[in-house]
Each structure stands twice: as structure tokens, then as C-alpha cells.
Coordinates of C-alpha atoms and ligand atoms in Angstrom, one line a residue:
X16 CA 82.6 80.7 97.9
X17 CA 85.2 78.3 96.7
X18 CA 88.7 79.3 95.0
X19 CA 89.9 77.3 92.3
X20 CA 93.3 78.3 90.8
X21 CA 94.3 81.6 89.4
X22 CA 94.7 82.1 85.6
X23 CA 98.3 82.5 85.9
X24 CA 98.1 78.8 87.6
X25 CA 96.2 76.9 85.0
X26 CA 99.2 75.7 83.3
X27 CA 99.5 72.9 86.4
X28 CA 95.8 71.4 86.0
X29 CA 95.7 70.2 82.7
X30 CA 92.6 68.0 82.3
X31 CA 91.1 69.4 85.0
X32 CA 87.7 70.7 86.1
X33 CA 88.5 73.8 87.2
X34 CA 86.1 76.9 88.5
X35 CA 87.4 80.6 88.3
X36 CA 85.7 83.7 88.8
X37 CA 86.8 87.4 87.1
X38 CA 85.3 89.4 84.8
X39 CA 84.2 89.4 80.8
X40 CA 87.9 91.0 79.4
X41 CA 86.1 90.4 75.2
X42 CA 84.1 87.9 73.2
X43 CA 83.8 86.7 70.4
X44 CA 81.3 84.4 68.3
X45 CA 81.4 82.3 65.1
X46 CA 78.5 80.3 63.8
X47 CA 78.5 77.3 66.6
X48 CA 81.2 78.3 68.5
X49 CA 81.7 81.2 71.8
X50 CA 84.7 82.2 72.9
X51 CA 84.7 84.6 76.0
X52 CA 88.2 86.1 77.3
X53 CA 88.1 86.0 81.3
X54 CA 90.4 88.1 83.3
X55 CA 91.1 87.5 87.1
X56 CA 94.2 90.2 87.5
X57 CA 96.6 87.2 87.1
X58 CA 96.3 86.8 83.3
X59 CA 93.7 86.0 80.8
X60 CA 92.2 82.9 79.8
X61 CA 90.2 81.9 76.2
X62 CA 87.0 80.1 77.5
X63 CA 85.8 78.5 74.9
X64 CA 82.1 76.7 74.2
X65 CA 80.6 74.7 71.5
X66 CA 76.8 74.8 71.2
X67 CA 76.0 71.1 71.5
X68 CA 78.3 70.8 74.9
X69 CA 76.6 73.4 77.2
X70 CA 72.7 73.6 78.1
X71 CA 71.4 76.4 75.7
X72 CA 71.3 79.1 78.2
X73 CA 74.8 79.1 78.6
X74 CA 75.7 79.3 75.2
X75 CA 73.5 82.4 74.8
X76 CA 74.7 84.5 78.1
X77 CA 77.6 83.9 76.5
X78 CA 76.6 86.3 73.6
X79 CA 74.4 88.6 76.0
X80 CA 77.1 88.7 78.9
X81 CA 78.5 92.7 78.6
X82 CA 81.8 93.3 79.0
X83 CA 83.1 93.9 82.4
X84 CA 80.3 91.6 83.7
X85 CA 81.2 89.5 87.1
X86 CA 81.1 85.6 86.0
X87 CA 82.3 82.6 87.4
X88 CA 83.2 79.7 84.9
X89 CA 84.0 76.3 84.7
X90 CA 85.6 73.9 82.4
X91 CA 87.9 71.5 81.3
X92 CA 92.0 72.9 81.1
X93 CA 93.8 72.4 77.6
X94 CA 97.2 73.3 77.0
X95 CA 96.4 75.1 73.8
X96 CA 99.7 76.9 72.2
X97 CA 97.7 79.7 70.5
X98 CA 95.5 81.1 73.5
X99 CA 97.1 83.6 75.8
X100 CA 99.0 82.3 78.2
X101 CA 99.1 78.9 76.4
X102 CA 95.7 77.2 78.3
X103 CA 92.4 77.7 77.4
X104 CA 89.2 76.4 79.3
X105 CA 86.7 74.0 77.4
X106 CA 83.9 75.8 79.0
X107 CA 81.3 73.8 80.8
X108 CA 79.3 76.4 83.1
X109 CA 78.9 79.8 83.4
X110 CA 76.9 82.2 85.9
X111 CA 76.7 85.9 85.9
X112 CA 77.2 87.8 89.3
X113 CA 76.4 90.8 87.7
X114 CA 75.3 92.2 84.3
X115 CA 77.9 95.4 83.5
X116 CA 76.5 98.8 82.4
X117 CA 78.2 99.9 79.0
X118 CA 82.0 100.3 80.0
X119 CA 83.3 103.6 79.6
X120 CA 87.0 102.8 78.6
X121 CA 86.7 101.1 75.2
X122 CA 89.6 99.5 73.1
X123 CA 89.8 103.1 71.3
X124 CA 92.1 105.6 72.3
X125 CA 91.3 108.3 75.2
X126 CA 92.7 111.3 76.4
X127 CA 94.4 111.3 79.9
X128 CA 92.2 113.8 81.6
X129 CA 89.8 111.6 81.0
X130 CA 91.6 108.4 82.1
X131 CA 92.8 110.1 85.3
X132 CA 89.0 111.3 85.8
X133 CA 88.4 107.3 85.6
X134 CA 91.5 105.9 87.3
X135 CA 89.3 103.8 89.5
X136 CA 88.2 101.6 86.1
X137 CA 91.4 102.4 84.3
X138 CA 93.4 100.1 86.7
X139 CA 91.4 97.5 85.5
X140 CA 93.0 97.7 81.8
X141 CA 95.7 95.0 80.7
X142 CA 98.7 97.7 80.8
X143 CA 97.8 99.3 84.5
X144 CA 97.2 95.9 86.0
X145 CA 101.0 95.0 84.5
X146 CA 102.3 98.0 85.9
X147 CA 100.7 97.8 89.6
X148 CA 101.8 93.9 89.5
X149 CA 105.6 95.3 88.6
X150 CA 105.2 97.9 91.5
X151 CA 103.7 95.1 94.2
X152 CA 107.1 93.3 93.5
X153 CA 109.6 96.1 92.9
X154 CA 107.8 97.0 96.9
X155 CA 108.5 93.8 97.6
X156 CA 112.1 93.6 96.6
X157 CA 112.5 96.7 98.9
X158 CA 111.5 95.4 101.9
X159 CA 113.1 91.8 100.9
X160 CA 116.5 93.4 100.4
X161 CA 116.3 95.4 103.8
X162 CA 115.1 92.6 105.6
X163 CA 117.3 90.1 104.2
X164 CA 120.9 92.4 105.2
X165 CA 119.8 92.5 108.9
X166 CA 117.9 96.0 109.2
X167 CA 115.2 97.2 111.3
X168 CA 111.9 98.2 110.0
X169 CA 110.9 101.2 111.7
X170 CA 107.7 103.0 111.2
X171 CA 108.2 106.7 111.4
X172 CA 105.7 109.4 111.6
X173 CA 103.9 111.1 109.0
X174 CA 102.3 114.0 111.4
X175 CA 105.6 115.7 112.6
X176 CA 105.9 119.0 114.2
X177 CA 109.3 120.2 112.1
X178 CA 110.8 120.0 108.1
X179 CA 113.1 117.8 107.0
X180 CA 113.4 118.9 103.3
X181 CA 113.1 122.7 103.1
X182 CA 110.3 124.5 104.2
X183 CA 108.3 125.7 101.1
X184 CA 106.8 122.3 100.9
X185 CA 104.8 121.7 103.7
X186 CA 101.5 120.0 103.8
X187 CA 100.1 122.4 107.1
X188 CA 97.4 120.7 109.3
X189 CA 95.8 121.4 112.7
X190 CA 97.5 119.6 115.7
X191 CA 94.6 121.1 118.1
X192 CA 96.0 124.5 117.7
X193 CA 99.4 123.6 116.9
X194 CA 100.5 123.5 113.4
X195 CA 101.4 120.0 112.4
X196 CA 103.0 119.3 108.7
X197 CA 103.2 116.0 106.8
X198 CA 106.0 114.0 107.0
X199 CA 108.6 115.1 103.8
X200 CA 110.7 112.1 104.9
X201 CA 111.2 109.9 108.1
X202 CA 115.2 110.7 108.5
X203 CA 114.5 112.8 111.5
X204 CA 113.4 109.9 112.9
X205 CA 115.7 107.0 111.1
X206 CA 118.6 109.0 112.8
X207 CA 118.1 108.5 116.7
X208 CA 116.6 105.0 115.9
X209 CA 120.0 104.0 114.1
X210 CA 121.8 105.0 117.2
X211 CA 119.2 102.5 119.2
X212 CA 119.3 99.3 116.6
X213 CA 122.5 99.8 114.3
X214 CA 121.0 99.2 111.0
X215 CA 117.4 100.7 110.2
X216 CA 115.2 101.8 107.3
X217 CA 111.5 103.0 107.5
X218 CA 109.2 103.1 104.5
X219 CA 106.2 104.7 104.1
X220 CA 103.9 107.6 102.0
X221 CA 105.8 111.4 102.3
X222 CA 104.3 114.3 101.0
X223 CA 105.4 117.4 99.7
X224 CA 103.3 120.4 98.7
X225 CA 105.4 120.6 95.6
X226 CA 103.7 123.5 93.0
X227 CA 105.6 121.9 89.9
X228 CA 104.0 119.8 86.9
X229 CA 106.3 117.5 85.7
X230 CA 106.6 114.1 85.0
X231 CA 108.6 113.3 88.1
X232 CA 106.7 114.6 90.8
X233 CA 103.9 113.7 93.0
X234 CA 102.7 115.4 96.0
X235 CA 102.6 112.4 97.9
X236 CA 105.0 109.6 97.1
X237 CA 106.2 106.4 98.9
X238 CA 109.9 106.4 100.0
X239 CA 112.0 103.9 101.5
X240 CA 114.9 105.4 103.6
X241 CA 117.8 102.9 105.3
X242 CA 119.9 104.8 107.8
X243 CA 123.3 103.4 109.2
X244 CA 125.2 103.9 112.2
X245 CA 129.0 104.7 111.9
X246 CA 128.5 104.8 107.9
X247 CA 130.2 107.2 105.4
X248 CA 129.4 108.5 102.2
X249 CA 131.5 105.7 100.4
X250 CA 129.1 103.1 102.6
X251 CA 125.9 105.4 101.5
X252 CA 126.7 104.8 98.0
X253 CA 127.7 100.9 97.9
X254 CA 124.6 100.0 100.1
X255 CA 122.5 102.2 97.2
X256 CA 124.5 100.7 94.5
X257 CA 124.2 97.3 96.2
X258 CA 120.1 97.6 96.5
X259 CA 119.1 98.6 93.1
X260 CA 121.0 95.7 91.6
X261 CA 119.1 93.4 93.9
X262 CA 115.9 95.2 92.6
X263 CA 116.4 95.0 89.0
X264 CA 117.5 91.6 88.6
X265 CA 114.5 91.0 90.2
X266 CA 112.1 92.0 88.6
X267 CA 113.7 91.1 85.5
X268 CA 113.7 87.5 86.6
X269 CA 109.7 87.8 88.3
X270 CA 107.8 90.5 86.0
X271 CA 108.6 89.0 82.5
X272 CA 105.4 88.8 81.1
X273 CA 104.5 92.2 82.4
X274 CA 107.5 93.8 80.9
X275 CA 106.2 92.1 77.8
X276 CA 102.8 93.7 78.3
X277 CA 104.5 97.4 79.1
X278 CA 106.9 96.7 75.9
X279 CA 109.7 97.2 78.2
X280 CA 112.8 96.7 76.0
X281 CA 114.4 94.6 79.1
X282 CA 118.0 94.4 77.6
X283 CA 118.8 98.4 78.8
X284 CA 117.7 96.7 82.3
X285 CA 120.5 94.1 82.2
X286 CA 123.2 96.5 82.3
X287 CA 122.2 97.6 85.3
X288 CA 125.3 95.9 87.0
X289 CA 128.0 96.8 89.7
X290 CA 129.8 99.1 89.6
X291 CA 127.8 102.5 88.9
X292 CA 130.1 105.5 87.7
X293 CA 130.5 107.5 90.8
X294 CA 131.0 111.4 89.3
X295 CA 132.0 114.2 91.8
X296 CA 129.5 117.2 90.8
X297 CA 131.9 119.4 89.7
X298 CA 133.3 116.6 87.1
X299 CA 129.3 116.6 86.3
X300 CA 128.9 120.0 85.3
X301 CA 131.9 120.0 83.3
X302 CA 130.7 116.9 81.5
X303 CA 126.9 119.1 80.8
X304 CA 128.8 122.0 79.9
X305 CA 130.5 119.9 77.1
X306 CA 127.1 119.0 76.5
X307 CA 125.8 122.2 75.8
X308 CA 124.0 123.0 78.9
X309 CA 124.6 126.3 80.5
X310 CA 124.2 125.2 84.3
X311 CA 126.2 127.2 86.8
X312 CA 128.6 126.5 89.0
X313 CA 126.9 125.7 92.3
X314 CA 123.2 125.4 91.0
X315 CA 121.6 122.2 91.6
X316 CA 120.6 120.1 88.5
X317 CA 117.4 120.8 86.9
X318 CA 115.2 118.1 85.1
X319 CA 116.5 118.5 82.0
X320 CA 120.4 118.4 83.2
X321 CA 119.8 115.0 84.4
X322 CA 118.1 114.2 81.2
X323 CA 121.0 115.1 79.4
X324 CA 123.4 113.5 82.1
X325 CA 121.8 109.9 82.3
X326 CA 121.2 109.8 78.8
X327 CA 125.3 109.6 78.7
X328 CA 125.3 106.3 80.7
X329 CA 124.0 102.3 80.3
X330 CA 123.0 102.3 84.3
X331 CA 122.5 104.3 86.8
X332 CA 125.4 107.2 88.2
X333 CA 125.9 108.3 91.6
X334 CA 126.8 112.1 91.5
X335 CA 128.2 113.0 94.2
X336 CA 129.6 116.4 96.5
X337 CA 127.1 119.1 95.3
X338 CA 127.6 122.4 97.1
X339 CA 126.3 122.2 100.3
X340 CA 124.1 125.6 99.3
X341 CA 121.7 123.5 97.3
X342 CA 121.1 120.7 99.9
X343 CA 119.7 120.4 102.8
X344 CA 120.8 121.9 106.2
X345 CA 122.0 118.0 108.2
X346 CA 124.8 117.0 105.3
X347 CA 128.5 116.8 106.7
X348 CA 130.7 119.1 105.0
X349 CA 133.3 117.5 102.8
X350 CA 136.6 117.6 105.0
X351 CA 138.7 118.1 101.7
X352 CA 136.2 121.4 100.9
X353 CA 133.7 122.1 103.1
X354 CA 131.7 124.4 100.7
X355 CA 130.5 121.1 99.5
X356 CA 128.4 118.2 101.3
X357 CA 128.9 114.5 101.7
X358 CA 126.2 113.4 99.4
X359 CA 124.9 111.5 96.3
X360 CA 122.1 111.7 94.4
X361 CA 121.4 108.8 92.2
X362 CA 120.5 109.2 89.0
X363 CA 118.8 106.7 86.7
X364 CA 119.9 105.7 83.0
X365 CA 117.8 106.7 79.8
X366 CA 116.8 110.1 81.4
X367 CA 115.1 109.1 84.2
X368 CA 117.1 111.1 86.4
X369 CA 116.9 111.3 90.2
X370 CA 115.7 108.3 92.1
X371 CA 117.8 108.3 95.0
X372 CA 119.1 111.2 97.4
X373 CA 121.1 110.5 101.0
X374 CA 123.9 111.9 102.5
X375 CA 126.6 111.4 104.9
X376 CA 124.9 113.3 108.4
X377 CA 126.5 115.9 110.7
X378 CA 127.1 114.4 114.0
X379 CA 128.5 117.2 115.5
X380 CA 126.4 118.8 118.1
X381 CA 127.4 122.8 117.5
X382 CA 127.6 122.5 113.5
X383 CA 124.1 121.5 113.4
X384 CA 123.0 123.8 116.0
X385 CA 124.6 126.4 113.5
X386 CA 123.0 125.0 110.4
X387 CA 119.5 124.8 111.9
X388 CA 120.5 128.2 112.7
X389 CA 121.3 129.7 109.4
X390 CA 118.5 127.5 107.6
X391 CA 116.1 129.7 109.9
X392 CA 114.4 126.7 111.3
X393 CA 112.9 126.9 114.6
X394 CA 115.8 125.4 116.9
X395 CA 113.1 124.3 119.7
X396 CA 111.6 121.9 117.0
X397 CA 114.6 120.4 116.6
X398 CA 115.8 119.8 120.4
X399 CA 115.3 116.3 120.4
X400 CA 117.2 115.8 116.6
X401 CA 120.4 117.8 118.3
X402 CA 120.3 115.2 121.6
X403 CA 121.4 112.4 119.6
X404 CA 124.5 114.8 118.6
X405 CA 125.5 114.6 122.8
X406 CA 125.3 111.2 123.5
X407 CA 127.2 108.9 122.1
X408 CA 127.5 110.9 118.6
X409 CA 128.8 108.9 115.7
X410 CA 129.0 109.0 111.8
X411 CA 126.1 108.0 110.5
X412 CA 124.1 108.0 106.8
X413 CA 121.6 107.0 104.7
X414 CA 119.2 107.8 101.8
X415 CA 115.8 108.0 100.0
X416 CA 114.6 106.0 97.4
X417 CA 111.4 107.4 95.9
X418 CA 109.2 104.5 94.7
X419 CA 107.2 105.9 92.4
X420 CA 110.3 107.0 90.1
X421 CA 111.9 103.7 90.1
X422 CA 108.7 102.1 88.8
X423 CA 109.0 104.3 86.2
X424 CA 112.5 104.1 85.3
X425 CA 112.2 100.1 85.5
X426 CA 109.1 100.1 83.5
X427 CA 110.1 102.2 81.2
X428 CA 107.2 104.3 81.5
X429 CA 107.0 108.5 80.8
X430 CA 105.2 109.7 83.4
X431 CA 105.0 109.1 87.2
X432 CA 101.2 108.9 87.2
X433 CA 100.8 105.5 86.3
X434 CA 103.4 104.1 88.6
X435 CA 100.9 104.7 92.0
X436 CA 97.3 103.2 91.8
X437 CA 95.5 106.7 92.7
X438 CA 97.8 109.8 92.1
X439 CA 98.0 112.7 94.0
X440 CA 99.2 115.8 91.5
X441 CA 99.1 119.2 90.7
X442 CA 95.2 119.6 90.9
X443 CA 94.2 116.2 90.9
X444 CA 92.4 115.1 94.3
X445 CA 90.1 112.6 92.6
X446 CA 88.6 110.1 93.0
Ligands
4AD23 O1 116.2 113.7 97.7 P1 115.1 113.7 98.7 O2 114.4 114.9 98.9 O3 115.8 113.1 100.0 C1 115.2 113.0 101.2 O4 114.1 113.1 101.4 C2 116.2 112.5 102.3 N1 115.6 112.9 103.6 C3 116.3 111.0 102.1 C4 117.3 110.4 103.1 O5 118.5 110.6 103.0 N2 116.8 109.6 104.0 O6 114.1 112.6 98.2 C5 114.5 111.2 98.0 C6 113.8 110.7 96.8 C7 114.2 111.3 95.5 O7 115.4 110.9 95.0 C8 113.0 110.9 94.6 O8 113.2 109.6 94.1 C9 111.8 110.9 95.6 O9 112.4 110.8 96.9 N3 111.0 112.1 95.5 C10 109.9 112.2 94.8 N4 109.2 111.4 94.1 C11 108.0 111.8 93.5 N5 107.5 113.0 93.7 C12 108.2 113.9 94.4 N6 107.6 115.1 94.6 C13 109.4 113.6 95.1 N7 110.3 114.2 95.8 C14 111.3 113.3 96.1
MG24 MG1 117.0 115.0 96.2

């Protein structure tokens, strides 16, 4: 089966006979004349027939063809100013692959249990293709950024015998009679690797058995973690600061027209420029108390704090120093106070909140040993995590990135659930 260009390519073959194959998107009739809108998941193209240039039977598939239908098409390419995506094809032939049942997502208005129920067609609509082609290249811009600043990709895990992030959200499996858990995060691993090859990062799917319902979470999410040898906190938070304006700009510069399909407003994006406000936690509560929030002292930030917080700033802010209590057991204690730990979380504008979380690491052997301790993990699990601390031990840091919430913090988008082609939430398994 030949390829001839994609819709999004047309613009380059005016004149030309051209064959494309997608499905039936709409159509439309009036007296002499068919128009039916083809979609390939590039863009959309007006083919348009009039009955004395095609054999009859084209002319009247094109009123029986369903929508949905598999077609190919041919036909002649005219720049045409009013069609969408300024071509549209003078059509010449068309065959049906396959005649589509009724389609069960219409033009009208659905409920989301229903569209979640039927994610598998819903992708196919003009929004969720916009929003997966923004994901493909925010991924893209990850892995370009890494790769282009001299780090090694390095493929961690995902069945692992120990926790990285807390214990109460475990995925639990059968390791032929020892318990196994889903990876909450490949750090473990990023750690000894950085001591092997400097400068390394690992991206992949993590999982967390988390029993909350919000618009943030999933219980399995892609993350992209870099981890550096001999890096502080202050590097932790220029190398986060760093990557995301890499990744906005662009997708700013690629995803234009699916912005425009999303009805992103893009100029909030444009602010998103060096440098980010870096806030010390206790400077952040202050700020929410003033706000009206009654956090405590010491708690870590609900949803809502960070709500409130972002929604005070044009780009994203890098809180950093919570009290070591709320985070997790490897941060290095903050030499100036040690009741608080090395570490940022950053936080998107317009009440996104979190999207990124890293830390500077402990790399002393015995202060680990004491935290693994007093975090009541099991310290035989964690052996080979505590070597790195005696040979050769250095400073070392890194973070997390969550995918999913940047997609929906740079598509401007409510909820994480249309950020990952098939999510897995709170009770939703399928399909
Ligand atoms: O802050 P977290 O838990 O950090 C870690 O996992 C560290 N080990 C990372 C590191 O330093 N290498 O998670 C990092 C990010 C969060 O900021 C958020 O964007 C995302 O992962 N995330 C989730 N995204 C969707 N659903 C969930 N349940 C998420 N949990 C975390
Ligand atoms: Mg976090």
C-alpha cells in the first residue's frame, strides 16, 4: 500500500495528484456538489467533488459513506484560503476500506463517564488527537533536552524489591514468593548509576497505589528523573529551571495549531522565562497565611495551598527547604537548620501546582543508615543503596518531573485524564 503525503503536508503539492488514506471526519452535500472532511491524525482536509467530474458511484458513496468509515482518496491539491488548513483536494477517486457502524461519540455533548468508558474512540476526536500530538512533543523535548546537555539514558526498573516514596503506596506483586512492588520512581537506581556515568536521567511509567481522586493524580504516571554527581540543591534547581524553559518554548514554537485547537491562551506560556522565584518554605507559608490559608507550620502543602500559591505568580516557583518531616527519608539536612531538607518542589503558574519534586541526596553512609532506620524500612533492602555511601561518596541530586501534569499545565487543561492516552485512576481499569 502506497503513502502519499500527510494532510499536514499538502500545503507543498499544490497541483498535485495526490492519494491519502484516513477516515470520514463529516460531510456535507448541496445540490451538485459533495464535500467530505477527511482526517489522517495530521489535520483535516475538505475533499471536494462535483457530479459531472467523478464516475457516478463515487459521487454517491460519497453521500452513503458513514462517518468514521476507512477511505482512501485522491485528487487534485488547491491552496484554498477558506478550507481548514488552507488546501483542499479536488476529489477524483474514492474507495471505502470499511463501511462504519453508527459512531457512538456524536458532535453533542457527553458525560465523562461515558467518554472514559469509550477512551479507545474518544482519542480519535479533534481535541484528544491535539492533546496526545502536544504530549508526543512535550516527551520529545524531554528526552531532546537530556540528550542534548550530555546525560545518560538509563533504564531503571519498574519491579523493585524496596520503596522509594513512602510506603502506603505500593503496587504489591508476586516475585515467586517474594513480594515485589512497582517502581514509585527510578532514583534508587539513578543514584549508583550517576556515580558510574556523571550525568544520568531515566524515564519511564511509575506507579503509585495512591487512594485520592483528584485532578492531579494518576496511579500510574510517566516521570523523567535526571540525577547528577557532585550537584547541590542550587544546581537541582537551575538544571529544573533550565529544562522547563527549553520545554515550553518548545512547544510554543512546534504545537501552534494544537494550542489553537485546545484554546490554549499561549501568552500566560510566554512568561515562562528565567529566572523562576525561588521561595524558602517558610517565606511560603507566610505568603498563604496572608492569603488566608490556615496551613501549619511544618505540614506539607495541600492541593489547594498550591492553588492559592501559583495563582500569585506569571511562571512557575521553586519552593524550597520544607521540613524534612514531610519528605522523604534520602534528603540532606539543610546545614544552616537541619530540621529542614535540601529540596524544591516546583510548582506550576495558574494553579497547577506541583510538577516537579528532587532534592539534594544524603551521601553520608551513617545518616542514611539512621534515616532508613527511623523511616522503619527494611535496612536489608536497602544494602546495595547504602554501598554507594562507602565508596567514593559524593554530593549528588536530582528530581522528578511528572509528565502527565506538565501536559496539563502547558495545555491548559483541568484534569490529568486527558493528558495520557489510557488512564489509570481511582476505579478506572478500562479498557
Ligand atoms: O515528588 P515526587 O514523589 O518525587 C519523586 O518521586 C522523586 N523520587 C523524584 C526524584 O527526585 N528523582 O514525584 C515527582 C513528580 C511530582 O512532582 C509530580 O509531577 C509527579 O511526579 N507525580 C504524579 N503525577 C501524577 N499522578 C501521581 N499520582 C503523581 N505522583 C507524583
Ligand atoms: Mg513531591
Amino acid at each position: 500500500m502506497a503513502f502519499g503525503p500527510a494532510i499536514n503536508q499538502l500545503r507543498a503539492h499544490e497541483g498535485q495528484t495526490v492519494t491519502l488514506h484516513g477516515w470520514v471526519y463529516n460531510k456535507r452535500s448541496s445540490g451538485k456538489v459533495r464535500f467530505v472532511i477527511l482526517r489522517d491524525g495530521t489535520g483535516y482536509l475538505q475533499c471536494v467533488a462535483f457530479v459531472k467530474d467523478v464516475p457516478q458511484e463515487v459521487f454517491d458513496l460519497m453521500d452513503l459513506v458513514s462517518l468514521e468509515s476507512s477511505v482512501t482518496v485522491t485528487g487534485v491539491v488547491r491552496l484554498d484560503q477558506r478550507a481548514p488548513g488552507g488546501v483542499e483536494l479536488g476529489l477524483t477517486g474514492l474507495t471505502l476500506h470499511h463501511m462504519a457502524e453508527e459512531y457512538p461519540i456524536g458532535k453533542k455533548e457527553h458525560g465523562t463517564g461515558f467518554l472514559m468508558e469509550n477512551r479507545h474512540l474518544w482519542l480519535r476526536s479533534s481535541r484528544q488527537v491535539a492533546i496526545l500530538r502536544c504530549r508526543s512533543e512535550i516527551e520529545q523535548s524531554f528526552r531532546d533536552y537530556f540528550y542534548q546537555n550530555g546525560f545518560t539514558l538509563l533504564d531503571s526498573p519498574i519491579l523493585t524489591p524496596a520503596a522509594c516514596e513512602g510506603t502506603t503506596t505500593l503496587f504489591e506483586t508476586d516475585y515467586f514468593g517474594e513480594k515485589a512492588f512497582l517502581s514509585q520512581s527510578g532514583q534508587l537506581y539513578l543514584e549508583p548509576a550517576c556515580m558510574a556515568l556523571g550525568k544520568v536521567y531515566c524515564f519511564g511509567p511509575t506507579f503509585r497505589a495512591e487512594k485520592s481522586k483528584t485532578r492531579r493524580h494518576l496511579m500510574e504516571f510517566w516521570m523523567l528523573e535526571p540525577e547528577v554527581a557532585f550537584a547541590g540543591l542550587d544546581d537541582v534547581m537551575a538544571l529544573a529551571e533550565d529544562f522547563l524553559v527549553y520545554v515550553v518554548s518548545r512547544v510554543l514554537d512546534r504545537c501552534t495549531e494544537e494550542l489553537k485547537v485546545i484554546e490554549r491562551d499561549t501568552a500566560k506560556l510566554q512568561n515562562v522565562r528565567k529566572p523562576f522565584p525561588r521561595v524558602p518554605y517558610k517565606d511560603a507559608v507566610a505568603q498563604l497565611h496572608a492569603l488566608g490559608s490556615d496551613l501549619r507550620y511544618g505540614d506539607d502543602f495541600g492541593g489547594d495551598d498550591e492553588t492559592v500559591l501559583t495563582q500569585q505568580y506569571d511562571r512557575p516557583v521553586m519552593v524550597h527547604r520544607y521540613p524534612s518531616a514531610v519528605k522523604a527519608f534520602y534528603m540532606e539536612p539543610d546545614p544552616q537548620d537541619p530540621g529542614l531538607a535540601l529540596c524544591v518542589d516546583v510548582l506550576a503558574p495558574e494553579g497547577y501546582g506541583e510538577i516537579i519534586g528532587g532534592s539534594e541526596r544524603i551521601h553520608d553512609h551513617d545518616l542514611l543508615l539512621g534515616r532508613i532506620r527511623e523511616h522503619g524500612l527494611p535496612v536489608s533492602a536497602f544494602q546495595w543503596y547504602l554501598d554507594i555511601r562507602k565508596y567514593g561518596t559524593v554530593r549528588h541530586g536530582g528530581f522528578g518531573i511528572g509528565l502527565e501534569r506538565t501536559v496539563a499545565w502547558i495545555c491548559g487543561l483541568p484534569h490529568v485524564r486527558e493528558t495520557i492516552p489510557y488512564p489509570r485512576m481511582l476505579h478506572q481499569l478500562y479498557p
